[in-house]
CSV table of C-alpha atoms in Angstrom, one decimal:
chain,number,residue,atom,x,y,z
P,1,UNK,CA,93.3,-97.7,-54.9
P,2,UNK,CA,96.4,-98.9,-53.1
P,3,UNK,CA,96.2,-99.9,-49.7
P,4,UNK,CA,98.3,-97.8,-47.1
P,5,UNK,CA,101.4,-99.9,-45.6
P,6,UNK,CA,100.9,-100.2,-41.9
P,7,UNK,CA,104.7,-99.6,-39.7
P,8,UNK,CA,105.6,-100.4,-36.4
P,9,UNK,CA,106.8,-97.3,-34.4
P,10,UNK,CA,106.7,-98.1,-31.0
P,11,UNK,CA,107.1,-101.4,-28.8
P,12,UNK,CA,106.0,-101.9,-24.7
P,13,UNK,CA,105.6,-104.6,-22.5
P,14,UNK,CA,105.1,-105.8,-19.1
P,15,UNK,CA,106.2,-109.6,-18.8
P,16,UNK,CA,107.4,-112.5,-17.4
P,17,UNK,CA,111.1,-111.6,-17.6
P,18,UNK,CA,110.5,-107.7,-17.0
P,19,UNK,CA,108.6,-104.4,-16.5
P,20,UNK,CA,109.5,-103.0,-20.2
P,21,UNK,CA,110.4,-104.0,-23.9
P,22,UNK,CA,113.8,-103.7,-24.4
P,23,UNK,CA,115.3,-105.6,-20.8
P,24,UNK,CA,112.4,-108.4,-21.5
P,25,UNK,CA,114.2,-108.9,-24.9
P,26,UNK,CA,117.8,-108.7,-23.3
P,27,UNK,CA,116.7,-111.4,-20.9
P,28,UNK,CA,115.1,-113.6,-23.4
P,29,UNK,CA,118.2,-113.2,-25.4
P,30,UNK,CA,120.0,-114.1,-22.7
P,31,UNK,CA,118.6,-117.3,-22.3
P,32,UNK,CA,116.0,-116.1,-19.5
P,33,UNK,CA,112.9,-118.3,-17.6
P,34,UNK,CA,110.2,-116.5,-16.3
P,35,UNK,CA,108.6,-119.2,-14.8
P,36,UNK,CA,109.1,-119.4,-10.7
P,37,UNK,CA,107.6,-121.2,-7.9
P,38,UNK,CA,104.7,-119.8,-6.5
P,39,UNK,CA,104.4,-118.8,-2.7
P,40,UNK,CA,101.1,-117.1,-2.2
P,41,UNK,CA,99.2,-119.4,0.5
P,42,UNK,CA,96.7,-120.6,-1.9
P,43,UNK,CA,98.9,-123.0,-3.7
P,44,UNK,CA,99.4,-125.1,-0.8
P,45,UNK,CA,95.9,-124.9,1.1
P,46,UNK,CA,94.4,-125.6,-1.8
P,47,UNK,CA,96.9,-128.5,-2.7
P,48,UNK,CA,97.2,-127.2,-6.7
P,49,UNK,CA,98.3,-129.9,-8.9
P,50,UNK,CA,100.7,-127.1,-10.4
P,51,UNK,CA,102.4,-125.0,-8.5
P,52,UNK,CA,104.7,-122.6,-10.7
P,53,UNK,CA,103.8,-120.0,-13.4
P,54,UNK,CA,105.3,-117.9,-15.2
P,55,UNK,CA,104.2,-114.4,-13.3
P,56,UNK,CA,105.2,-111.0,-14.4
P,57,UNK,CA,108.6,-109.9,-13.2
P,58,UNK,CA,107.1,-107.1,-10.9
P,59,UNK,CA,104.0,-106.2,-9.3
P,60,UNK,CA,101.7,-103.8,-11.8
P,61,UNK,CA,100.9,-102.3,-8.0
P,62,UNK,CA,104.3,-101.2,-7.0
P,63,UNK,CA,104.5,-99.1,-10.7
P,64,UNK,CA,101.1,-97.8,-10.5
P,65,UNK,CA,99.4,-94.6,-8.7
P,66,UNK,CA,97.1,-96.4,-5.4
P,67,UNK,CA,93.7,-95.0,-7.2
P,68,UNK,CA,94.8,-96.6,-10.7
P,69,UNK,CA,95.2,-100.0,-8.7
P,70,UNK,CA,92.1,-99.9,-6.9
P,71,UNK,CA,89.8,-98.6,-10.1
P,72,UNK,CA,91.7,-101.8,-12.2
P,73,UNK,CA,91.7,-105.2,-12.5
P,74,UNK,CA,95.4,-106.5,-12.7
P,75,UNK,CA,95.3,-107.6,-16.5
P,76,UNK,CA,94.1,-103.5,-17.2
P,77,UNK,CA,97.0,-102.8,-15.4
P,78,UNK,CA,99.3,-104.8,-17.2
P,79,UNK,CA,97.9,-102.9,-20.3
P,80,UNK,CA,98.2,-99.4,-19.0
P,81,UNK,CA,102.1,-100.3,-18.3
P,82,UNK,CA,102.6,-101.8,-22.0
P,83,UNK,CA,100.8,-98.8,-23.7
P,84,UNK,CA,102.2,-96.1,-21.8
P,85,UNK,CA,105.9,-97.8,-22.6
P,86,UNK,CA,104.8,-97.9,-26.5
P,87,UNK,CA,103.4,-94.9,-26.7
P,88,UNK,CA,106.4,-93.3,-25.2
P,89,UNK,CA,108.4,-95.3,-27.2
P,90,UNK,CA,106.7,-94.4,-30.6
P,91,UNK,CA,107.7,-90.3,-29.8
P,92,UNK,CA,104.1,-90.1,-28.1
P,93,UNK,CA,102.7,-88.9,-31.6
P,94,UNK,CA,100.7,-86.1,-32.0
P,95,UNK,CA,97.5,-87.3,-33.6
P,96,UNK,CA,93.9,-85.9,-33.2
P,97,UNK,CA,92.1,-88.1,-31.0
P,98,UNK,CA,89.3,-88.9,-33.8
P,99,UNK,CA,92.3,-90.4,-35.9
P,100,UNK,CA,93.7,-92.3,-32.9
P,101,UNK,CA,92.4,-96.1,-32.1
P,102,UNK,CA,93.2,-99.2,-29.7
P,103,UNK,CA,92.4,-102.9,-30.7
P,104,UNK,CA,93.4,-105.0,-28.0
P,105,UNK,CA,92.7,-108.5,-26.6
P,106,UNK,CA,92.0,-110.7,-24.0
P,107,UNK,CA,91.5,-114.4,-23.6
P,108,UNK,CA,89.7,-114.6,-20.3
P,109,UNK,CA,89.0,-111.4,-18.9
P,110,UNK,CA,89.0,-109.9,-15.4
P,111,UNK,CA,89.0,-113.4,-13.6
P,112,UNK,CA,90.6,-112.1,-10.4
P,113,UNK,CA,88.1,-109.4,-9.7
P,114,UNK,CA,85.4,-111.8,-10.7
P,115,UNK,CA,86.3,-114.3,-8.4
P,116,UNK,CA,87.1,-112.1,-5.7
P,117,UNK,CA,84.2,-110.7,-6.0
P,118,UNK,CA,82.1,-114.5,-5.6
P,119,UNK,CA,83.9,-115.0,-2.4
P,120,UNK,CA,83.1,-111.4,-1.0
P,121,UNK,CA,79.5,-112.0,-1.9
P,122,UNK,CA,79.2,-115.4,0.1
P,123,UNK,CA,81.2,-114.7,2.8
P,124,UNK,CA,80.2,-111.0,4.0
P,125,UNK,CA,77.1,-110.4,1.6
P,126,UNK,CA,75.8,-108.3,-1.6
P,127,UNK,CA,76.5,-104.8,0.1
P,128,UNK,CA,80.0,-105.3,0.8
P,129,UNK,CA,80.4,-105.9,-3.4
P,130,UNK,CA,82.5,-103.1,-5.0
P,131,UNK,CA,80.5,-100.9,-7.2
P,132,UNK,CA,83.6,-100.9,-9.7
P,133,UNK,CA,83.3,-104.9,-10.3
P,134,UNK,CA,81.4,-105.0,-13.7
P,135,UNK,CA,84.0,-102.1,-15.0
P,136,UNK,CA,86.8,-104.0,-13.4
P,137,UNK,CA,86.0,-107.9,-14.5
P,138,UNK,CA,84.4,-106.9,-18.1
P,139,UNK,CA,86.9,-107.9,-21.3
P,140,UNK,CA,86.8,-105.0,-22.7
P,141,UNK,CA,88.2,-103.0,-19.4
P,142,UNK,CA,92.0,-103.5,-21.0
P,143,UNK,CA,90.5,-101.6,-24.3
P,144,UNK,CA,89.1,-99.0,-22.2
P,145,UNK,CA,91.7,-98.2,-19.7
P,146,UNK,CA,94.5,-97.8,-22.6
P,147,UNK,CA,91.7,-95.5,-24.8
P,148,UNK,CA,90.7,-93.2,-21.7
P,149,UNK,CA,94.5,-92.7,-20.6
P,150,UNK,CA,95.6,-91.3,-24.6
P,151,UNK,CA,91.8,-90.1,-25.3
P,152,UNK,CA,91.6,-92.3,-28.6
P,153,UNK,CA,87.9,-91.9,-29.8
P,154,UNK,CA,88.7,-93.5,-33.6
P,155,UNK,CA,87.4,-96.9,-31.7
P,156,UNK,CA,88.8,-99.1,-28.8
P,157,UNK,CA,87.5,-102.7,-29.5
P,158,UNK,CA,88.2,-105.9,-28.1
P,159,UNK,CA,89.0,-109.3,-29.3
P,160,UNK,CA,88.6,-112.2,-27.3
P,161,UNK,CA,89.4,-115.7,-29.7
P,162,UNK,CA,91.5,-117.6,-26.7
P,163,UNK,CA,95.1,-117.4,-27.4
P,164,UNK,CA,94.6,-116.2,-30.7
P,165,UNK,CA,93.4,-113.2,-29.3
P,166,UNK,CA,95.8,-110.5,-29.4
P,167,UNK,CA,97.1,-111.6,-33.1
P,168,UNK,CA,93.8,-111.2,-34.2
P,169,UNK,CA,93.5,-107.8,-32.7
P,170,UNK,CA,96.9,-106.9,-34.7
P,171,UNK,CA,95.3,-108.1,-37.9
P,172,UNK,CA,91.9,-106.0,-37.0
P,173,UNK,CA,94.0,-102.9,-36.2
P,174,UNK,CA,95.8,-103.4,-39.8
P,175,UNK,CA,92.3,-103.7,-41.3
P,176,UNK,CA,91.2,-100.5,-39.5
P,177,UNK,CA,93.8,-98.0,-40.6
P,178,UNK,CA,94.1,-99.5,-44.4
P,179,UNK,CA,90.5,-98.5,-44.1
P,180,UNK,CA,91.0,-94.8,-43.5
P,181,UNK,CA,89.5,-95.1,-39.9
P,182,UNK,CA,92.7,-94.0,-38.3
P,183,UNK,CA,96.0,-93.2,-38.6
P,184,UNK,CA,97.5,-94.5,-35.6
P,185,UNK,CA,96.2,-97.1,-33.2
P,186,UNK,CA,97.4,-98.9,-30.1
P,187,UNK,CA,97.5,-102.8,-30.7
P,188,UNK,CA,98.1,-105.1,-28.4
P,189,UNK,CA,96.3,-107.6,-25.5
P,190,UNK,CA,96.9,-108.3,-21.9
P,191,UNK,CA,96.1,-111.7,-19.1
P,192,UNK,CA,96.7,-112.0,-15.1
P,193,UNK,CA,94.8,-115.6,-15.0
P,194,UNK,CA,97.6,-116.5,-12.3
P,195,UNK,CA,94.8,-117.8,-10.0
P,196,UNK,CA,94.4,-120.9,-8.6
P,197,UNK,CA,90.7,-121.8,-10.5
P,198,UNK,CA,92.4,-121.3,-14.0
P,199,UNK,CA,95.8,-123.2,-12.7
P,200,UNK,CA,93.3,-126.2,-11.9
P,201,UNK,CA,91.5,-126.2,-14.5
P,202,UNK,CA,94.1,-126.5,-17.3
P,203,UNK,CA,95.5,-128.8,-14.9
P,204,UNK,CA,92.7,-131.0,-15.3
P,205,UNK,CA,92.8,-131.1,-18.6
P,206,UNK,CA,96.0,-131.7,-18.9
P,207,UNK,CA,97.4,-129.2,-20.5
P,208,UNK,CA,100.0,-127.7,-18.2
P,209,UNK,CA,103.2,-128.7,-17.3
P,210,UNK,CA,103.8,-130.6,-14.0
P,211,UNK,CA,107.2,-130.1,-13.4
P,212,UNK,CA,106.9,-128.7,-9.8
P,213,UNK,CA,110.6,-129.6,-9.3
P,214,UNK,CA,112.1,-127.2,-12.1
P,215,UNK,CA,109.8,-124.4,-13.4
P,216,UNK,CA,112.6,-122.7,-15.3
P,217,UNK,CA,112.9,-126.0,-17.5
P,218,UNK,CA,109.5,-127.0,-17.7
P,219,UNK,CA,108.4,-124.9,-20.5
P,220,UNK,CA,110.4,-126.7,-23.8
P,221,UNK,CA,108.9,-126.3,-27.1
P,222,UNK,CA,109.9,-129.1,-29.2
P,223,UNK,CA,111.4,-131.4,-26.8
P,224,UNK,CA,110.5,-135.2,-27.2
P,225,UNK,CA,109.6,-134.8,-23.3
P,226,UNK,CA,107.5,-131.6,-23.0
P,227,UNK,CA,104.5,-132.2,-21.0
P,228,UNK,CA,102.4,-128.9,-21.3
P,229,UNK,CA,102.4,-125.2,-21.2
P,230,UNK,CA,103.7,-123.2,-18.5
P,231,UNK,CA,100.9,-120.5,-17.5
P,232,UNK,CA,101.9,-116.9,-18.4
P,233,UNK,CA,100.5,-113.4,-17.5
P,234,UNK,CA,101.4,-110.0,-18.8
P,235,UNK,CA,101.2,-107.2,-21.6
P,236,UNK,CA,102.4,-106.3,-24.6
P,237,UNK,CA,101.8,-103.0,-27.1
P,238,UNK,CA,102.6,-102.2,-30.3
P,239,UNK,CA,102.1,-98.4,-32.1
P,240,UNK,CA,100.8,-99.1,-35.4
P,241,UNK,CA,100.3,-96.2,-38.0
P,242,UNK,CA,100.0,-95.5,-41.8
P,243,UNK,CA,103.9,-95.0,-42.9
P,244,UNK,CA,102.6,-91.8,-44.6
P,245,UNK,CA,101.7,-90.7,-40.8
P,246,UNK,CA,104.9,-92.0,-39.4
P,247,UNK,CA,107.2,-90.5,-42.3
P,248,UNK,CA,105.4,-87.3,-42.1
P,249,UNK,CA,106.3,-86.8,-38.4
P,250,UNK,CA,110.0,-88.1,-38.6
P,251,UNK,CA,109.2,-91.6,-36.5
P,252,UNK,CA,111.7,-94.3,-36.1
P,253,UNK,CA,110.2,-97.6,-37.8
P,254,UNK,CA,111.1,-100.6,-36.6
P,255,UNK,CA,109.4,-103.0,-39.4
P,256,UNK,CA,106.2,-103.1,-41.5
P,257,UNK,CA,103.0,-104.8,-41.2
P,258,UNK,CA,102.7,-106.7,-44.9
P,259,UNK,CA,99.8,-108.7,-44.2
P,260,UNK,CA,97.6,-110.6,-41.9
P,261,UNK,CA,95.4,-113.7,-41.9
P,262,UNK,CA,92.6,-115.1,-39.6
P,263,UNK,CA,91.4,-119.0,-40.3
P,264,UNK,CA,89.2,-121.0,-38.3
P,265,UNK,CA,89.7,-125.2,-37.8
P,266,UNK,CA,86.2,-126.1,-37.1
P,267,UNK,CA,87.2,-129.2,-35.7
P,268,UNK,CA,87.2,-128.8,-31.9
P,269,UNK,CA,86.8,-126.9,-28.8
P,270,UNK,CA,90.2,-127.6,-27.6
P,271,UNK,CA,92.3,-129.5,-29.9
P,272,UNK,CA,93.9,-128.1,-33.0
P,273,UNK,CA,93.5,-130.0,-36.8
P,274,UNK,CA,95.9,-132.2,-36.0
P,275,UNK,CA,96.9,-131.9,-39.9
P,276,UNK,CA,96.9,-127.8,-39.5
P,277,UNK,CA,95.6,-127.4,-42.6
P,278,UNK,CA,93.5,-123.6,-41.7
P,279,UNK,CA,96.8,-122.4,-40.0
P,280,UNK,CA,98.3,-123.5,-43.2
P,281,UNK,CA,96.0,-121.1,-44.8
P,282,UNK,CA,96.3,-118.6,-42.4
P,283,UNK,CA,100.1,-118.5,-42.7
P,284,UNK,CA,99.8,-118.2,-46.9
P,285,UNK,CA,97.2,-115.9,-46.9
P,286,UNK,CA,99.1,-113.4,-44.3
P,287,UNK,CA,102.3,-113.7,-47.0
P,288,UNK,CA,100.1,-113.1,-49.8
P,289,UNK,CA,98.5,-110.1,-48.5
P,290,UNK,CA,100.5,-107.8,-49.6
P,291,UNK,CA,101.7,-109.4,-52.8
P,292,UNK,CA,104.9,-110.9,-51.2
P,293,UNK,CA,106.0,-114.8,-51.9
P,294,UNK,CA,106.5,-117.7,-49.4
P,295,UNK,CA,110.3,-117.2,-50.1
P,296,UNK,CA,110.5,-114.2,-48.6
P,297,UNK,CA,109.6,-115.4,-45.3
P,298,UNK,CA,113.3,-116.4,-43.0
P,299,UNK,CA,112.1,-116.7,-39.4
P,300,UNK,CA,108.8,-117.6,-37.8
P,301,UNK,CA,107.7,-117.2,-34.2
P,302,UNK,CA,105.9,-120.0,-33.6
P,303,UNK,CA,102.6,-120.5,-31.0
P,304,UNK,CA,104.6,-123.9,-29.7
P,305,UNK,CA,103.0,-124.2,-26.3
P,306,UNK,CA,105.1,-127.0,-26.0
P,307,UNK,CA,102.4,-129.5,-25.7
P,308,UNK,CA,102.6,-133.0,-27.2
P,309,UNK,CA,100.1,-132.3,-29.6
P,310,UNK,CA,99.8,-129.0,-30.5
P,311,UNK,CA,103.6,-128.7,-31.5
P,312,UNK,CA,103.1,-131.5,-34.4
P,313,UNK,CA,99.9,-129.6,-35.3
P,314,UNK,CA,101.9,-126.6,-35.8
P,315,UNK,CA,104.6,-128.2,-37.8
P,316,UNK,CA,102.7,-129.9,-39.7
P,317,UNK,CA,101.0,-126.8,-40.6
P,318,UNK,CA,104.6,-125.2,-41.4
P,319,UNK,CA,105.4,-128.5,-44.0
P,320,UNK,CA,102.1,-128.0,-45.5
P,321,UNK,CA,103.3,-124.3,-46.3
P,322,UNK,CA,107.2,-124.2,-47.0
P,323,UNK,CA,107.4,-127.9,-47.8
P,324,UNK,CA,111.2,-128.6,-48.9
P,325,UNK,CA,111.7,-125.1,-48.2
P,326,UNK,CA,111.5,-125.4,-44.5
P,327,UNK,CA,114.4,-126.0,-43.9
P,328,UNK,CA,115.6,-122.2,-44.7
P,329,UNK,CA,113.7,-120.8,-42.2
P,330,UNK,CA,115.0,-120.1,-38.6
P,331,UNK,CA,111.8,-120.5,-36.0
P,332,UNK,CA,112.1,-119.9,-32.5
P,333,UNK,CA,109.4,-120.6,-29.3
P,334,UNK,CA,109.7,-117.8,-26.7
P,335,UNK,CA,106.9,-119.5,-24.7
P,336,UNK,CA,109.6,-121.4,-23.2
P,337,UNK,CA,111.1,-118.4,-21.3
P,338,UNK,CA,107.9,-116.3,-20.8
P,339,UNK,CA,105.4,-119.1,-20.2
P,340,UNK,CA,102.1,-119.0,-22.2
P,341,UNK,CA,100.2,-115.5,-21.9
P,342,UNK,CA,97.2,-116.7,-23.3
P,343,UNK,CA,95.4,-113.8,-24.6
P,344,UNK,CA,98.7,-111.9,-24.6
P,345,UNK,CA,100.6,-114.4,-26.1
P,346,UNK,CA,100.3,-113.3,-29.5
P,347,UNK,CA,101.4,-109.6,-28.7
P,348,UNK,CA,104.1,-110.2,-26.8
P,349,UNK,CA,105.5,-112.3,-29.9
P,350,UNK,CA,104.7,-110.2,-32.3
P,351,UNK,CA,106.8,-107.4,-30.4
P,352,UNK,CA,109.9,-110.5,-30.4
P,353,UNK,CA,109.0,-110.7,-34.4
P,354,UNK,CA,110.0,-106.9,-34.9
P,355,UNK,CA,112.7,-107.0,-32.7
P,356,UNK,CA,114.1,-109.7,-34.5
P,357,UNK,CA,113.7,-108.0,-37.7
P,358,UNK,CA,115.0,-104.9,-36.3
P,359,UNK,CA,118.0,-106.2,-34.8
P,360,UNK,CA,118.5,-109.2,-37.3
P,361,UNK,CA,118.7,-111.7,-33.8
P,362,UNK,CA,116.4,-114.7,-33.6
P,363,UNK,CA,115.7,-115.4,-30.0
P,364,UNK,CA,116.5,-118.6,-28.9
P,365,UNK,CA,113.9,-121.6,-27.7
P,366,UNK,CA,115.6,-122.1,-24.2
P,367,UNK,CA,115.1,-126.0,-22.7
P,368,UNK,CA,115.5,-127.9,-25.9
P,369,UNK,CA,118.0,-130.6,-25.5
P,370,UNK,CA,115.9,-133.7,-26.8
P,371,UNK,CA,114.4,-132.4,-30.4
P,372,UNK,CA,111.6,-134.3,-31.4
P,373,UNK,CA,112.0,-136.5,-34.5
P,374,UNK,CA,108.9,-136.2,-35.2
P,375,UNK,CA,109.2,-132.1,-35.7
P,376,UNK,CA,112.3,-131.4,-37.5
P,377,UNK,CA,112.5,-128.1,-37.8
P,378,UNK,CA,115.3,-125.3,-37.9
P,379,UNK,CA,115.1,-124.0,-34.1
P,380,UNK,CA,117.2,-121.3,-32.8
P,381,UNK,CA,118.4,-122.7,-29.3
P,382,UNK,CA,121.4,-119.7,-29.3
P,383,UNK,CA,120.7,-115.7,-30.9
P,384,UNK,CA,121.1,-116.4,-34.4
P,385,UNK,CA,121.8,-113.9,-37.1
P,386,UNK,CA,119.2,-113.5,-39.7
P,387,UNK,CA,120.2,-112.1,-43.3
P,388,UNK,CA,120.7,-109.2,-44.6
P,389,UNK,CA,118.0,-107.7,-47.1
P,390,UNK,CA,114.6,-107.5,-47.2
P,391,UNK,CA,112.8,-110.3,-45.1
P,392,UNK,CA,109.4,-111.6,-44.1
P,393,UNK,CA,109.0,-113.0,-40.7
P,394,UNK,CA,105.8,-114.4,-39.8
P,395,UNK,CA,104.4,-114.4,-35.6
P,396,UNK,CA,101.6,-117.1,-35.1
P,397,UNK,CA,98.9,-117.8,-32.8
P,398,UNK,CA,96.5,-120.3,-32.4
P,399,UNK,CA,93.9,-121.3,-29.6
P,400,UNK,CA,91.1,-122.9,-28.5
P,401,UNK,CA,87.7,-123.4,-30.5
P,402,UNK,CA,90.1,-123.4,-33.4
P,403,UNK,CA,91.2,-119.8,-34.2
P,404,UNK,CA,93.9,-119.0,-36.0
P,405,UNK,CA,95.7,-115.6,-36.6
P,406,UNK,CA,98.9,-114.7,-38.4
P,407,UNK,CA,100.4,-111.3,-39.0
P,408,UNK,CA,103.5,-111.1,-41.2
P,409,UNK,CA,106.5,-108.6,-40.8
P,410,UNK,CA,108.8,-107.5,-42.8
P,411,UNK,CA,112.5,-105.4,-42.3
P,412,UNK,CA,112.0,-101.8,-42.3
C-alpha cells in the first residue's frame, strides 16, 4: 500500500523579526537582525557575561486575552500565536476532532515559570506558589494549549531532543498521518529561555556569542570569526495534512512533505561528530524516503549556529552527502537574523524551507563577509532565485546529546 503524501497548507509564527509568518519572511529577506540589547534590570545586577538576545519582536502579552497570559507560560504563548496564525492561514479546515492532531516541541520547557516559581517559594513561602505552576512549567504545556484551543483529540505529543526538537516533531507528525491516525495535524515547537540562568549557562560553556558591542552582527554563520550562537525565543506552526484531505477541500498547498529522517551521533552530550557522519545519514535517508535522488535536492537550510565547531561538523556532513555535487546547491543560515530558537529552531526553518520553495527565493545568511576556507559552500548572502521545476529542499537540525532530524520539501 502506498503511503499518503503529506502537504503543507498553512504557515504561522511568532519570532524574532515579527508577530506573524509572512512580515518575519519580508524582514529576513530584507536582510533583518533580531537580535537587540537587552534592558530588563537583570542583565546588569546580575553582571551577565552576555547581554543581547535575539527576543521576539513583540510581547505574546500585549496580543493575548489577560486570563490566557496568566494561565500560560510565555513559550505556550508563543505557540498559541503561531497555531492560531497557521490554522487561519491553512482556511481553518473543517476536520472532525478525532482526525485532527498536534506534534509539537520544546527544548527546555517552561523555565521562566519554573524559576519564578523557586524565587517565590524562598522568598515569601510554599502558600504563596501558584496552583497553575506544574500546568504552566511542564514541556508538554505548548502541545496542550495549541490541542485545547482547536479541540484536536487524534493526539497532541511532545518532543523534546534539544534543538532537534521541533524537526523531529515534523518528522513524527509525517509518520502519524501516513499512518492513518489523522488527517490533519498541527506541527510545530516553541522556546522563551530569554532568562538570565540559561544566558549564563551557555555562556559558560562557551557557546554564545560575546559581542555585547553589536548584537545585530554577532550571529554569522560561516564567518572565519563567528564566536557562538545568538540565543533565540519564539514559535513557529505548520498545518500538515494528507493531500487527499487538502485537495478534497480546495486548500492552497504551499509544498509537500517527501520524506523525513532522525539519526543519533552517540558521540557526546554536547558536541556534534565532528565528521557528521549520522547527519549524513539523516540527510540521505530524508531524500530517500520517498523514492527521490540526492540530485533533486537545490537548497538546504542549514542548523549553522554559527559556532566554530559545529559549522564544519555540518559541512562536513553536507560533503559526505553531495560530494562534488555541492557545489549546485544554494544553502542559507537564517540563525543569523533570528538568533538560535533552540527547540523552535527547527520549525521556524522549516516554515523558511516552504517559503522558499513556494516563492523560489533563498533567504540570505546576513553577517558573512569573512567565508571560512575551511567551509566552502554555496551561501546565499542576497535573495537568490531557485529554479524552476520540481525541487527538493532539505531544513536541518541538530542538537545536543547528538540528535539529528531532517525533513525534506519539495515544490508544490
Amino acid at each position: 500500500m502506498t503511503a499518503p503524501r503529506i502537504v503543507v497548507t498553512g504557515l504561522g509564527t511568532f519570532s524574532p523579526l515579527a508577530q506573524n509568518a509572512p512580515d518575519t519572511w519580508s524582514a529576513l529577506l530584507d536582510g533583518a537582525s533580531g537580535a537587540r540589547h537587552l534592558e530588563q534590570p537583570w542583565v546588569t545586577e546580575l553582571a551577565l557575561p552576555v547581554t543581547f538576545a535575539s527576543q521576539a519582536f513583540t510581547d505574546p502579552e500585549t496580543v493575548l486575552d489577560r486570563v490566557e497570559s496568566k494561565r500560560l507560560d510565555r513559550g505556550s504563548q508563543f505557540s498559541l500565536l503561531a497555531a492560531r496564525e497557521a490554522w487561519a492561514d491553512a482556511g481553518s479546515p473543517e476536520v472532525e476532532p478525532e482526525r485532527l492532531g498536534v506534534d509539537w516541541a520544546t527544548g527546555i520547557g517552561g523555565v521562566w515559570t519554573l524559576l519564578n516559581a523557586w524565587d517565590t517559594l524562598r522568598e515569601k513561602g510554599p502558600r504563596r506558589v501558584l496552583p497553575m505552576t506544574v500546568p504552566m512549567l511542564m514541556p508538554n504545556a505548548p502541545a496542550a494549549a495549541v490541542e485545547m484551543e482547536f479541540a484536536a483529540r487524534a493526539g497532541a505529543r511532545t518532543v523534546v531532543s534539544a534543538c532537534a526538537s521541533s524537526t523531529e516533531s515534523l518528522a513524527n507528525a509525517v509518520e502519524h498521518l501516513q499512518a492513518g491516525l489523522a488527517d490533519v495535524i498541527i506541527a510545530g515547537g516553541t522556546e522563551a529561555s530569554i532568562h538570565p540562568l540559561p544566558l549564563a549557562a551557555f555562556a559558560a560553556m562557551q557557546a554564545l556569542s560575546k559581542r555585547n558591542d553589536d548584537p545585530a552582527r554577532a550571529s554569522r554563520p560561516y564567518d572565519s570569526n563567528r564566536d557562538g550562537f545568538v540565543l533565540g525565543e519564539g514559535a513557529a506552526a505548520l498545518v500538515l495534512e494528507t493531500e487527499e484531505h487538502a485537495k478534497a477541500r480546495g486548500a492552497r498547498i504551499y509544498a509537500v512533505v517527501v520524506g523525513s529522517a532522525v539519526t543519533s551521533d552517540a558521540y557526546h552530550i554536547t558536541a556534534p561528530d565532528p565528521e557528521g557522519s549520522a547527519a549524513a545519514r539523516a540527510m540521505i535517508a530524508a531524500v530517500h524516503a520517498a523514492g527521490h535522488d540526492l540530485a533533486d535536492v537545490k537548497h538546504v537550510n542549514a542548523h549553522a549556529t554559527s559556532t566554530p565547531v559545529g559549522d564544519i561538523a555540518e559541512y562536513r556532513a553536507l560533503a559526505h552527502v553531495f560530494g562534488d555535487r555541492l557545489d549546485d546547491i544554494v544553502v542559507t543560515a537564517t540563525k543569523a537574523s533570528t538568533g538560535h530558537l533552540l527547540g523552535a529552531a527547527g520549525a521556524i526553518e522549516a516554515l523558511f524551507t516552504v517559503k522558499a520553495l513556494h516563492e523560489r527565493t533563498v533567504p540570505p545568511t546576513i553577517n558573512l563577509t569573512d567565508q571560512d576556507p575551511e567551509i566552502p559552500l554555496d551561501v546565499a548572502t542576497s535573495p537568490r532565485p531557485l529554479p524552476a521545476g520540481d525541487v527538493l529542499a532539505l531544513s536541518n537540525s541538530f542538537g545536543f546529546g547528538g540528535h539529528n532530524a531532517v525533513v525534506a520539501f519539495a515544490s508544490a
